[in-house]
């Protein structure tokens, strides 16, 4: 698209807030009752007791805790009612508590705070009938909630580097109290604590043994979850290509004083000649050696940093680099902690972060921590989708599971499976000097044979993973073996400063997208407030591929429009609807008005990307989607998009197209954006949630050499 779109700048428009109130009938009372069903054997055994017995035993267990708050405790509830109705509020009022998190998709199993005084009162006097009817289970946190059985087995074998997550969604004062109690306990038991900078996130990192952890869980009631810190892998597919030894001995420093900064969180960075004047900071977590020590002659972090500023063509640099080293061969377990620490440290200097360190053993609950940080800090976190091991590909093909059928067996790797991260897969674009070999696994332009695809997380509904694909390479299947022999890889600089054309893997695809994000920020800077706008621009302008494993396609460099196109940008933050007023629902929407200047415009393409700050889930989840209504002035009816089926999808990206066969598109168009919820959420928590969005709207006309002005100029001329 760089060849097609290259003259007129984007146009930024202000959205208008629309507030409407609609009457509603009160919900019937009492509500429909459904049986609480749990897959936990422990839950089912606990429910054999009466609710009164459960309350008394819960209170007795909590009183035995040595590490506890004077005012509140935490309980797991199993309810029989709709979480979005008023009756859950009754239960919380009785407990004088708040929802901490939901454990399941139906929102029937949840963790809540409980006033110690309220719990004591319920022990002294049986709970009211409604409580017995609506609550099927109330119990303290159990180690089954806090510790997976697989990690428990590993801990029994030897001590592990462990992440302790304190109770989320509590006040800063409470979190500080819990943090102090746990740290004092660990220090008293001679345990070394890491991650001091992440105290405000409620995270404690420690190497701990099973006996000490058992004691901590038994004596406390505010440990939400304990898991092994995911080990990062610096993964790339080996290539037979050799480095080109000849390199320029001098390199022209960037002329721009203000360049966007990309934070590369990887294996470190060497100070090679091509990066002279471009390295803003070299830093790292838990190390003073900031060099790229990937373990071979080529490196990992250095070529990734070079791709993120030069691209594969090694042209003029577009960005400066902060290198934050999070992985080394000696400390692969530092990577996850390093990512969280690096974002916290550099979020005010950099809006684009890229990492090609994957976490194959990370659980969705671990990814949730990172997902919320990315959304809250409003950063673009671009990461690799992950690679399928060539040995696994060989086994798939030998067993008759040919390409591309096997791709979806290998899901996008953490952290790319977080909703807020931007996962980048790979396409087989560059095959060989002589064209595509006959024994290549993929055709040119198709998804690379090693690129991970999809996710098993049903909580993200119809969101697509990976989000995009970038230039990668192919593989050859020859003699029952998978090889890169005769295949060109991605070209970048090695950690020794040499040019090398054999980099293979999604690790080297993701920085190419980070560079394109930086190109936008280099031109428009703070005009773009919401990071979702960057994704919307590229989802709209990408070259689409039929495979669902290619996400929204291959992004094209796109910083301005040619004569026959004009791009509008709109951003905003919209609160969800509010039902707290009796018999009235308040709905807030944003309206975007676009002037289509004349009848030569044949198509409008709209892309909107959003995220939300709903924080009461336990794994990455899509809690909201945006409904889009289009209307053309002069008409009283809504205009449906050509791809109307896509408008109904529950996803964080909507890409809609509008055109008429006979009627003119000329008019002022209004697009109304209304946030909706994907699941039943308690009323009080709906109104606490905000949706942040970025919207890109492209006007297109047929190539019109006879026209005196560009579409952008014609739009600006319309009064």
XYZ file of C-alpha atoms in Angstrom:
719
model
C 0.000 0.000 0.000
C 3.024 2.270 0.237
C 2.876 2.531 -3.554
C -0.867 3.232 -3.553
C -1.172 5.532 -0.549
C 1.448 8.235 -0.499
C 0.277 11.831 -0.573
C -2.502 13.115 1.702
C -2.344 12.801 5.467
C -5.028 11.124 7.554
C -7.872 13.312 8.827
C -8.698 13.242 12.532
C -12.336 13.801 13.493
C -13.978 14.274 16.868
C -16.731 11.865 17.812
C -19.895 13.183 19.463
C -21.331 11.639 22.612
C -24.931 10.476 22.465
C -26.716 9.728 25.745
C -30.142 8.150 25.712
C -32.400 6.846 28.442
C -34.849 4.020 27.875
C -37.515 2.738 30.196
C -37.436 -0.866 31.288
C -39.662 -3.073 33.334
C -38.318 -4.349 36.621
C -37.115 -7.918 36.521
C -39.429 -10.493 38.090
C -38.624 -11.335 41.678
C -37.589 -13.911 42.765
C -35.441 -14.885 39.765
C -35.248 -18.127 37.899
C -33.276 -20.642 39.933
C -30.809 -23.010 38.288
C -28.653 -25.654 39.902
C -25.055 -24.720 40.643
C -22.856 -27.223 38.805
C -19.138 -27.554 39.460
C -16.519 -29.796 37.897
C -14.632 -29.810 41.188
C -14.942 -32.901 43.363
C -14.065 -30.785 46.393
C -16.917 -28.353 45.621
C -19.415 -31.181 45.320
C -18.349 -32.728 48.622
C -18.531 -29.353 50.358
C -22.087 -28.808 49.105
C -23.289 -31.905 50.949
C -23.352 -29.718 54.058
C -26.223 -27.306 54.670
C -25.543 -23.620 53.981
C -25.584 -22.887 57.709
C -23.005 -25.643 58.323
C -20.898 -24.296 55.446
C -20.933 -20.806 56.951
C -19.952 -22.047 60.419
C -17.108 -24.202 59.078
C -15.914 -21.390 56.815
C -15.816 -18.984 59.744
C -13.942 -21.492 61.915
C -11.295 -22.127 59.235
C -10.767 -18.410 58.607
C -10.318 -17.696 62.332
C -7.429 -20.160 62.416
C -5.482 -18.150 59.840
C -2.424 -16.425 61.303
C -1.921 -14.166 58.314
C -5.170 -12.316 57.837
C -6.845 -8.935 57.747
C -8.798 -7.783 60.775
C -11.695 -6.518 58.715
C -12.256 -8.870 55.803
C -11.750 -12.359 54.461
C -12.354 -14.056 51.109
C -14.804 -16.793 50.192
C -15.730 -18.824 47.138
C -19.439 -18.744 46.297
C -21.491 -21.047 44.112
C -24.780 -19.342 43.178
C -28.009 -20.475 41.552
C -29.044 -17.123 40.069
C -28.317 -14.878 37.114
C -25.253 -12.784 37.986
C -26.683 -9.773 36.133
C -29.850 -9.617 38.240
C -30.405 -7.719 41.497
C -30.268 -10.822 43.705
C -26.509 -11.190 43.625
C -26.430 -7.677 45.058
C -28.605 -8.921 47.927
C -26.079 -11.637 48.701
C -23.146 -9.216 48.583
C -24.983 -6.749 50.816
C -25.560 -9.494 53.369
C -21.866 -10.375 53.312
C -20.879 -6.694 53.124
C -18.561 -7.710 50.335
C -17.488 -7.187 46.730
C -16.892 -9.449 43.766
C -13.197 -10.214 43.342
C -13.362 -12.435 40.264
C -15.518 -14.919 38.382
C -14.159 -18.420 37.883
C -16.452 -19.674 35.116
C -18.122 -18.495 31.919
C -21.619 -18.684 33.428
C -20.557 -16.402 36.317
C -22.068 -18.789 38.856
C -18.804 -19.515 40.704
C -17.060 -16.450 42.067
C -14.577 -15.217 44.638
C -15.873 -12.476 46.932
C -14.647 -10.396 49.827
C -16.560 -10.887 53.077
C -16.764 -8.663 56.113
C -15.546 -10.610 59.140
C -18.252 -9.013 61.258
C -20.977 -9.989 58.770
C -19.727 -13.582 58.675
C -19.714 -13.751 62.474
C -23.315 -12.495 62.565
C -24.359 -15.213 60.135
C -22.752 -17.853 62.354
C -24.739 -16.633 65.348
C -27.995 -16.515 63.421
C -29.087 -18.633 60.475
C -28.944 -16.816 57.135
C -32.247 -15.620 55.618
C -34.233 -17.841 53.268
C -33.181 -15.935 50.132
C -29.523 -16.565 50.993
C -30.097 -20.302 51.301
C -32.039 -20.283 48.055
C -29.545 -18.295 45.983
C -26.298 -19.668 47.438
C -25.441 -23.310 46.976
C -21.870 -23.083 48.243
C -19.841 -20.798 50.475
C -16.366 -21.831 51.535
C -12.836 -20.519 52.128
C -10.212 -20.562 49.428
C -8.762 -24.052 49.116
C -5.362 -25.030 47.711
C -7.245 -26.575 44.755
C -8.266 -23.007 43.822
C -4.782 -21.634 44.316
C -2.476 -24.371 43.048
C -2.810 -26.588 39.973
C -2.324 -30.317 40.518
C 0.463 -30.440 37.913
C 2.438 -27.686 39.648
C 1.850 -29.332 43.024
C 3.503 -32.518 41.711
C 6.510 -30.543 40.453
C 6.866 -28.706 43.768
C 6.951 -31.974 45.688
C 9.993 -32.971 43.642
C 12.037 -29.798 44.195
C 11.702 -26.094 44.925
C 10.566 -23.912 42.002
C 10.705 -20.307 40.895
C 7.142 -19.328 41.748
C 4.740 -16.452 41.110
C 2.411 -15.666 44.010
C -0.615 -13.622 43.026
C -2.372 -11.809 45.869
C -6.114 -11.199 45.859
C -6.851 -8.855 42.906
C -9.278 -5.929 42.694
C -8.714 -4.753 46.232
C -7.657 -1.327 47.466
C -4.032 -0.232 47.415
C -3.991 -0.146 51.222
C -5.266 -3.725 51.466
C -2.835 -4.939 48.824
C 0.014 -3.274 50.673
C -1.044 -5.009 53.898
C -1.224 -8.448 52.262
C 2.076 -7.919 50.466
C 3.814 -7.021 53.724
C 2.424 -10.075 55.525
C 3.534 -12.473 52.796
C 6.985 -10.917 52.396
C 7.608 -11.045 56.144
C 6.583 -14.700 56.151
C 8.932 -15.526 53.281
C 11.846 -13.616 54.816
C 11.281 -15.424 58.127
C 11.530 -18.686 56.196
C 14.798 -17.601 54.511
C 13.322 -17.224 51.027
C 14.752 -14.762 48.499
C 12.142 -12.467 46.948
C 12.288 -11.026 43.419
C 10.240 -8.487 41.462
C 10.176 -5.679 43.994
C 8.945 -3.243 41.326
C 5.752 -5.274 40.817
C 4.398 -4.892 44.343
C 1.566 -2.678 43.087
C 0.479 -5.472 40.728
C -0.019 -7.821 43.685
C 2.735 -10.148 42.431
C 5.506 -11.751 44.468
C 8.218 -13.870 42.835
C 10.118 -16.340 44.991
C 11.968 -19.651 44.826
C 10.028 -21.832 47.258
C 9.652 -25.444 48.341
C 6.394 -27.358 48.745
C 6.460 -27.520 52.561
C 6.912 -23.759 52.972
C 4.229 -23.009 50.378
C 1.789 -25.376 52.092
C 2.347 -23.513 55.327
C 1.832 -20.132 53.642
C -1.458 -21.229 52.047
C -2.684 -22.737 55.301
C -1.886 -19.669 57.397
C -3.191 -17.007 54.974
C -6.506 -16.262 53.233
C -5.444 -13.708 50.627
C -3.338 -15.784 48.230
C -5.292 -15.834 44.979
C -3.096 -18.077 42.895
C 0.302 -19.741 42.894
C 2.011 -20.911 39.699
C 5.418 -21.756 38.337
C 6.917 -18.762 36.583
C 6.664 -19.617 32.858
C 10.021 -20.272 31.230
C 10.704 -18.201 28.154
C 12.175 -19.708 25.020
C 14.266 -17.918 22.428
C 12.994 -19.943 19.525
C 14.104 -19.873 15.924
C 14.408 -22.449 13.190
C 17.979 -23.163 12.111
C 18.997 -22.266 8.577
C 21.854 -23.361 6.363
C 22.473 -19.850 5.023
C 25.796 -18.186 5.684
C 26.396 -14.636 6.791
C 27.529 -12.144 4.204
C 30.787 -10.803 5.612
C 30.954 -7.496 3.759
C 29.324 -4.662 5.687
C 29.672 -0.884 5.546
C 32.266 0.400 8.002
C 30.315 3.568 8.658
C 26.640 4.220 8.994
C 24.720 7.449 8.609
C 23.121 8.486 11.900
C 19.402 9.341 11.862
C 18.642 12.959 11.087
C 15.364 13.201 13.012
C 15.630 14.543 16.523
C 12.315 13.041 17.493
C 11.862 9.398 16.578
C 9.439 6.932 18.099
C 11.054 4.479 20.488
C 10.481 0.735 20.261
C 11.279 -1.307 23.354
C 12.698 -4.676 22.307
C 12.301 -7.229 25.096
C 14.464 -10.136 24.068
C 17.928 -11.678 24.442
C 19.836 -8.411 24.634
C 21.463 -6.167 22.056
C 25.000 -5.758 20.760
C 26.269 -2.288 19.928
C 26.914 -2.965 16.256
C 27.864 -0.247 13.725
C 24.456 -0.075 11.929
C 22.805 0.848 15.245
C 25.110 3.802 15.962
C 22.986 6.682 17.247
C 19.844 4.534 17.465
C 20.270 2.801 20.835
C 18.452 4.845 23.443
C 19.007 2.463 26.363
C 20.532 -0.963 26.944
C 19.056 -2.493 30.081
C 17.823 -5.807 31.389
C 16.148 -7.656 34.195
C 18.415 -9.245 36.793
C 21.611 -8.794 34.782
C 24.385 -6.334 34.075
C 25.338 -8.077 30.825
C 23.116 -6.465 28.209
C 24.733 -8.124 25.178
C 22.873 -10.547 22.919
C 23.844 -13.967 24.285
C 21.498 -16.160 22.283
C 24.219 -18.815 22.082
C 25.121 -18.739 18.386
C 26.928 -16.438 15.971
C 23.757 -14.807 14.689
C 21.876 -13.637 17.753
C 18.188 -13.075 18.388
C 17.582 -9.730 20.078
C 20.029 -7.847 17.820
C 18.515 -8.900 14.453
C 15.037 -8.314 15.875
C 15.976 -4.782 16.966
C 17.442 -4.097 13.517
C 14.291 -5.344 11.775
C 12.129 -3.133 13.986
C 13.931 0.026 12.855
C 15.342 -0.780 9.375
C 12.935 -3.445 8.175
C 14.269 -6.182 5.964
C 15.349 -3.745 3.248
C 17.794 -2.085 5.707
C 16.743 1.395 4.601
C 16.602 4.594 6.634
C 15.886 3.835 10.320
C 12.414 4.707 11.538
C 12.814 4.354 15.310
C 15.208 4.379 18.208
C 15.651 1.286 20.355
C 15.381 0.532 24.033
C 16.768 -2.955 24.543
C 15.471 -4.593 27.708
C 17.074 -7.990 28.058
C 14.667 -10.527 29.553
C 16.164 -13.839 28.440
C 19.476 -15.591 28.741
C 20.437 -19.236 28.525
C 21.211 -19.252 32.232
C 17.957 -17.613 33.368
C 15.015 -18.515 31.086
C 12.642 -18.172 34.064
C 13.389 -14.452 34.378
C 11.624 -13.686 31.092
C 8.023 -13.437 32.312
C 8.976 -11.292 35.284
C 11.193 -9.278 32.937
C 8.327 -8.471 30.551
C 6.141 -7.133 33.367
C 9.044 -5.198 34.859
C 10.125 -3.788 31.483
C 6.656 -2.476 30.649
C 6.400 -0.819 34.037
C 9.855 0.723 33.636
C 9.585 2.044 30.058
C 5.857 2.638 29.447
C 6.362 6.403 29.687
C 9.180 6.420 27.106
C 7.869 3.929 24.582
C 4.433 3.135 23.154
C 5.554 0.109 21.157
C 6.973 -3.005 22.783
C 8.036 -6.070 20.856
C 9.129 -9.457 22.121
C 9.820 -12.765 20.425
C 10.256 -14.734 23.642
C 7.519 -17.346 23.943
C 6.122 -19.161 26.960
C 4.892 -22.602 25.870
C 4.133 -23.714 29.442
C 2.237 -20.576 30.505
C -1.325 -21.062 31.686
C -4.108 -18.684 30.696
C -4.264 -17.381 34.270
C -0.619 -16.311 33.942
C -1.297 -14.583 30.620
C -4.209 -12.662 32.209
C -1.773 -10.666 34.339
C 0.069 -9.442 31.255
C -3.159 -8.907 29.313
C -4.500 -6.458 31.892
C -1.188 -4.565 32.121
C -1.049 -4.101 28.327
C -4.624 -2.766 28.220
C -4.236 -0.488 31.218
C -0.976 1.061 30.028
C -2.348 1.664 26.501
C 0.697 0.195 24.742
C 1.155 -1.825 21.567
C 2.631 -5.162 22.609
C 3.716 -6.888 19.388
C 4.875 -10.483 19.790
C 5.552 -13.595 17.745
C 2.826 -16.202 17.352
C 5.281 -19.050 17.974
C 6.823 -21.773 15.851
C 5.922 -25.393 15.258
C 9.018 -27.534 15.692
C 10.262 -29.036 12.382
C 10.289 -32.500 14.001
C 6.593 -32.105 14.790
C 5.919 -31.042 11.201
C 7.740 -34.139 9.951
C 5.616 -36.354 12.207
C 2.402 -34.689 11.041
C 3.217 -35.160 7.347
C 4.358 -38.756 7.849
C 1.123 -39.563 9.659
C -0.929 -38.211 6.736
C -1.909 -34.913 8.353
C -0.717 -32.635 5.581
C -0.235 -28.858 5.449
C -2.228 -26.736 6.230
C -4.486 -29.116 8.182
C -2.074 -29.579 11.071
C -1.568 -25.841 11.756
C -4.526 -25.406 14.117
C -3.261 -28.197 16.359
C -0.520 -25.809 17.454
C -2.106 -22.789 19.103
C -0.579 -19.323 19.272
C 1.908 -19.296 22.101
C 1.779 -17.041 25.169
C 1.941 -14.067 25.377
C 0.406 -13.878 21.881
C -2.782 -15.544 23.137
C -3.630 -12.531 25.301
C -6.442 -10.443 23.803
C -4.514 -7.196 24.253
C -1.296 -8.480 22.679
C -0.800 -8.330 18.910
C 0.370 -11.763 17.781
C 2.213 -11.948 14.461
C 2.467 -15.120 12.426
C 4.419 -15.715 9.233
C 3.745 -16.129 5.521
C 5.932 -17.944 3.011
C 6.726 -14.859 0.999
C 10.391 -15.309 0.167
C 11.123 -18.836 -1.017
C 14.317 -19.139 -3.047
C 16.426 -17.339 -5.594
C 14.966 -19.514 -8.351
C 11.320 -19.316 -7.377
C 9.260 -21.658 -5.252
C 10.853 -25.137 -5.128
C 8.526 -27.959 -6.123
C 8.963 -29.634 -2.752
C 8.113 -26.557 -0.695
C 5.482 -27.315 1.910
C 3.548 -24.064 1.353
C 2.823 -21.998 -1.738
C 4.276 -18.515 -1.901
C 2.004 -16.089 -0.043
C 0.448 -18.806 2.128
C 0.937 -19.194 5.877
C 4.386 -20.548 6.714
C 4.428 -24.270 7.580
C 5.775 -23.493 11.065
C 3.459 -20.612 12.067
C 1.206 -21.318 15.089
C -2.509 -20.708 14.655
C -5.658 -20.208 16.726
C -6.463 -20.576 20.405
C -8.527 -22.917 22.561
C -9.642 -20.069 24.820
C -13.419 -19.998 24.310
C -13.678 -16.886 26.478
C -12.412 -14.673 23.636
C -15.417 -15.632 21.445
C -14.665 -14.752 17.797
C -11.392 -12.857 18.263
C -8.740 -13.987 15.790
C -5.257 -15.252 16.623
C -2.756 -14.518 15.252
C -3.757 -10.918 14.620
C -1.558 -10.450 11.542
C 1.075 -12.224 9.495
C 4.314 -10.757 8.211
C 7.065 -11.744 5.817
C 8.553 -15.079 6.843
C 9.727 -18.029 4.879
C 8.938 -21.569 3.758
C 10.151 -25.060 4.581
C 11.006 -27.964 2.291
C 9.938 -31.561 2.829
C 12.564 -33.744 1.261
C 13.484 -37.368 1.964
C 10.960 -37.549 4.833
C 12.705 -34.606 6.504
C 11.873 -30.916 6.943
C 14.671 -28.539 6.029
C 15.414 -24.925 5.076
C 18.042 -26.001 2.522
C 17.736 -23.780 -0.577
C 15.215 -21.448 1.105
C 15.808 -17.744 1.694
C 15.072 -16.542 5.196
C 14.533 -13.026 6.515
C 17.493 -10.678 6.093
C 18.849 -8.646 8.980
C 22.066 -7.874 10.819
C 23.587 -10.482 13.113
C 24.806 -9.687 16.593
C 28.261 -9.258 15.014
C 26.991 -6.660 12.551
C 27.047 -8.874 9.465
C 24.188 -9.162 6.992
C 22.506 -12.562 7.173
C 19.653 -13.842 5.019
C 18.820 -17.005 6.934
C 16.655 -15.891 9.860
C 13.646 -18.217 10.019
C 10.682 -18.147 12.410
C 7.872 -15.904 13.600
C 10.426 -14.260 15.918
C 11.648 -12.279 12.923
C 8.194 -11.519 11.518
C 6.830 -9.624 14.536
C 9.410 -6.776 14.520
C 8.426 -5.997 10.912
C 4.950 -5.047 12.178
C 6.433 -3.092 15.089
C 8.344 -1.032 12.501
C 5.127 -0.235 10.604
C 3.472 0.875 13.842
C 6.464 3.158 14.428
C 6.064 4.656 10.937
C 2.563 5.813 11.891
C 3.697 7.260 15.222
C 6.675 8.943 13.532
C 4.263 10.936 11.374
C 1.253 11.482 13.644
C 2.733 11.205 17.141
C 0.361 12.249 19.919
C -2.486 12.822 17.501
C -3.064 9.104 18.021
C -4.093 8.698 21.652
C -5.484 5.154 21.742
C -3.200 2.315 20.745
C -6.199 0.469 19.265
C -6.082 2.994 16.416
C -2.820 1.528 15.123
C -4.332 -1.923 14.907
C -7.455 -0.541 13.206
C -5.377 1.190 10.503
C -3.519 -1.993 9.665
C -6.509 -4.323 9.920
C -8.208 -2.067 7.375
C -5.254 -1.815 4.992
C -3.846 -5.355 5.170
C -3.685 -7.720 2.221
C -6.168 -10.418 3.100
C -5.447 -14.129 2.909
C -8.166 -16.788 2.825
C -6.579 -18.772 5.646
C -7.882 -18.009 9.150
C -4.313 -18.654 10.299
C -3.283 -15.368 8.647
C -5.355 -13.182 10.997
C -6.373 -9.902 9.350
C -3.697 -10.328 6.693
C -0.321 -8.853 5.775
C -0.081 -5.208 6.889
C 1.055 -2.704 4.277
C 3.048 0.406 5.083
C 0.350 3.052 5.255
C 1.011 6.573 6.473
C -0.895 8.638 3.901
C -3.419 8.361 1.059
C -3.216 8.745 -2.694
C -5.623 10.747 -4.868
C -8.373 8.154 -4.815
C -8.547 7.489 -1.082
C -9.118 9.425 2.126
C -8.769 8.086 5.669
C -10.583 9.405 8.740
C -9.410 8.581 12.284
C -11.676 8.777 15.338
C -10.979 7.700 18.912
C -12.789 7.654 22.200
C -13.659 6.026 25.518
C -17.280 5.037 26.117
C -18.766 3.893 29.445
C -20.962 0.811 29.308
C -24.675 1.241 29.869
C -25.973 1.961 33.362
C -28.972 0.219 34.939
C -28.579 1.504 38.471
C -31.391 4.034 38.049
C -34.725 2.380 38.812
C -36.683 1.340 35.687
C -34.272 3.290 33.431
C -31.265 2.239 31.398
C -28.785 4.940 30.387
C -26.964 4.126 27.154
C -23.921 6.033 25.951
C -22.737 5.915 22.342
C -20.261 7.795 20.192
C -21.297 9.163 16.801
C -18.821 9.790 13.987
C -19.871 12.026 11.090
C -18.115 11.637 7.736
C -18.703 13.769 4.629
C -18.683 11.831 1.379
C -17.952 14.676 -1.065
C -19.411 13.457 -4.367
C -20.840 10.600 -6.356
C -17.437 9.305 -7.440
C -16.945 7.595 -4.061
C -17.858 3.968 -4.513
C -17.004 2.380 -1.157
C -16.634 3.095 2.561
C -14.573 0.677 4.655
C -14.763 1.018 8.429
C -12.535 -0.747 10.940
C -12.915 -0.354 14.681
C -10.717 -1.979 17.314
C -11.553 -1.794 20.999
C -10.526 -3.001 24.430
C -12.101 -2.582 27.852
C -11.014 -2.273 31.473
C -13.341 -4.975 32.856
C -11.160 -6.763 35.411
C -13.291 -9.383 37.132
C -12.341 -12.412 35.032
C -9.657 -14.969 35.807
C -8.320 -15.573 32.267
C -8.100 -13.406 29.111
C -11.710 -12.814 28.090
C -13.734 -10.704 25.688
C -16.252 -8.939 27.893
C -17.524 -6.387 25.372
C -18.089 -5.799 21.678
C -19.192 -2.747 19.714
C -22.410 -2.500 17.732
C -22.189 -0.193 14.703
C -25.193 1.527 13.120
C -24.671 3.450 9.879
C -27.067 6.044 8.519
C -26.916 8.271 5.459
C -28.499 11.713 5.702
C -31.701 11.938 3.693
C -32.752 8.469 4.799
C -34.610 7.376 7.943
C -33.387 3.799 7.803
C -30.077 2.241 8.783
C -27.656 1.208 6.073
C -26.481 -2.388 6.538
C -22.901 -3.220 5.580
C -22.273 -5.467 2.593
C -20.786 -8.034 4.991
C -23.672 -7.821 7.446
C -22.781 -11.181 9.024
C -19.541 -9.670 10.359
C -21.407 -6.872 12.133
C -22.929 -9.407 14.534
C -19.657 -11.013 15.600
C -18.442 -10.829 19.189
C -14.898 -9.706 18.553
C -12.531 -6.867 19.387
C -12.117 -5.999 15.681
C -14.960 -5.049 13.339
C -14.226 -4.573 9.635
C -17.321 -3.445 7.680
C -17.816 -2.375 4.062
C -20.547 -0.124 2.626
C -21.414 0.442 -1.016
C -24.452 0.757 -3.316
C -25.017 -0.774 -6.722
C -27.007 2.172 -8.071
C -27.504 4.894 -5.456
C -24.931 7.583 -4.848
C -22.766 7.449 -1.714
C -22.665 11.261 -1.590
C -23.991 12.542 1.745
C -23.004 13.033 5.352
C -22.788 9.600 6.968
C -23.275 8.960 10.661
C -21.745 5.929 12.335
C -23.030 5.242 15.841
C -20.806 3.094 18.094
C -22.547 1.438 21.044
C -20.681 -0.910 23.393
C -22.417 -4.168 24.353
C -21.564 -7.001 26.726
C -20.768 -10.564 25.668
C -21.994 -12.173 28.900
C -24.058 -11.536 31.987
C -22.308 -9.037 34.230
C -23.644 -7.680 37.550
C -25.267 -4.288 37.082
C -22.940 -2.436 39.420
C -19.893 -3.784 37.587
C -21.215 -2.870 34.142
C -21.222 0.822 34.991
C -17.618 0.569 36.238
C -16.415 -0.616 32.828
C -15.199 1.600 29.989
C -14.532 0.716 26.354
C -11.574 2.347 24.579
C -11.554 2.334 20.782
C -9.735 3.432 17.663
C -11.664 3.748 14.398
C -10.353 4.083 10.831
C -12.767 4.907 7.973
C -11.523 4.752 4.379
C -13.251 6.410 1.427
C -12.406 4.889 -1.978
C -13.227 5.943 -5.513
C -12.373 4.472 -8.875
C -9.105 5.747 -10.264
C -9.983 9.158 -11.643
C -7.165 10.891 -13.490
C -9.585 13.519 -14.779
C -10.385 14.722 -11.272
C -8.555 17.906 -10.389
C -8.304 17.156 -6.652
C -7.628 14.201 -4.390
C -10.468 12.716 -2.344
C -8.902 14.168 0.818
C -8.920 17.684 -0.627
C -12.480 17.272 -1.858
C -13.583 16.191 1.625
C -11.922 19.227 3.187
C -13.597 21.505 0.630
C -17.104 20.336 1.571
C -18.749 22.767 3.992
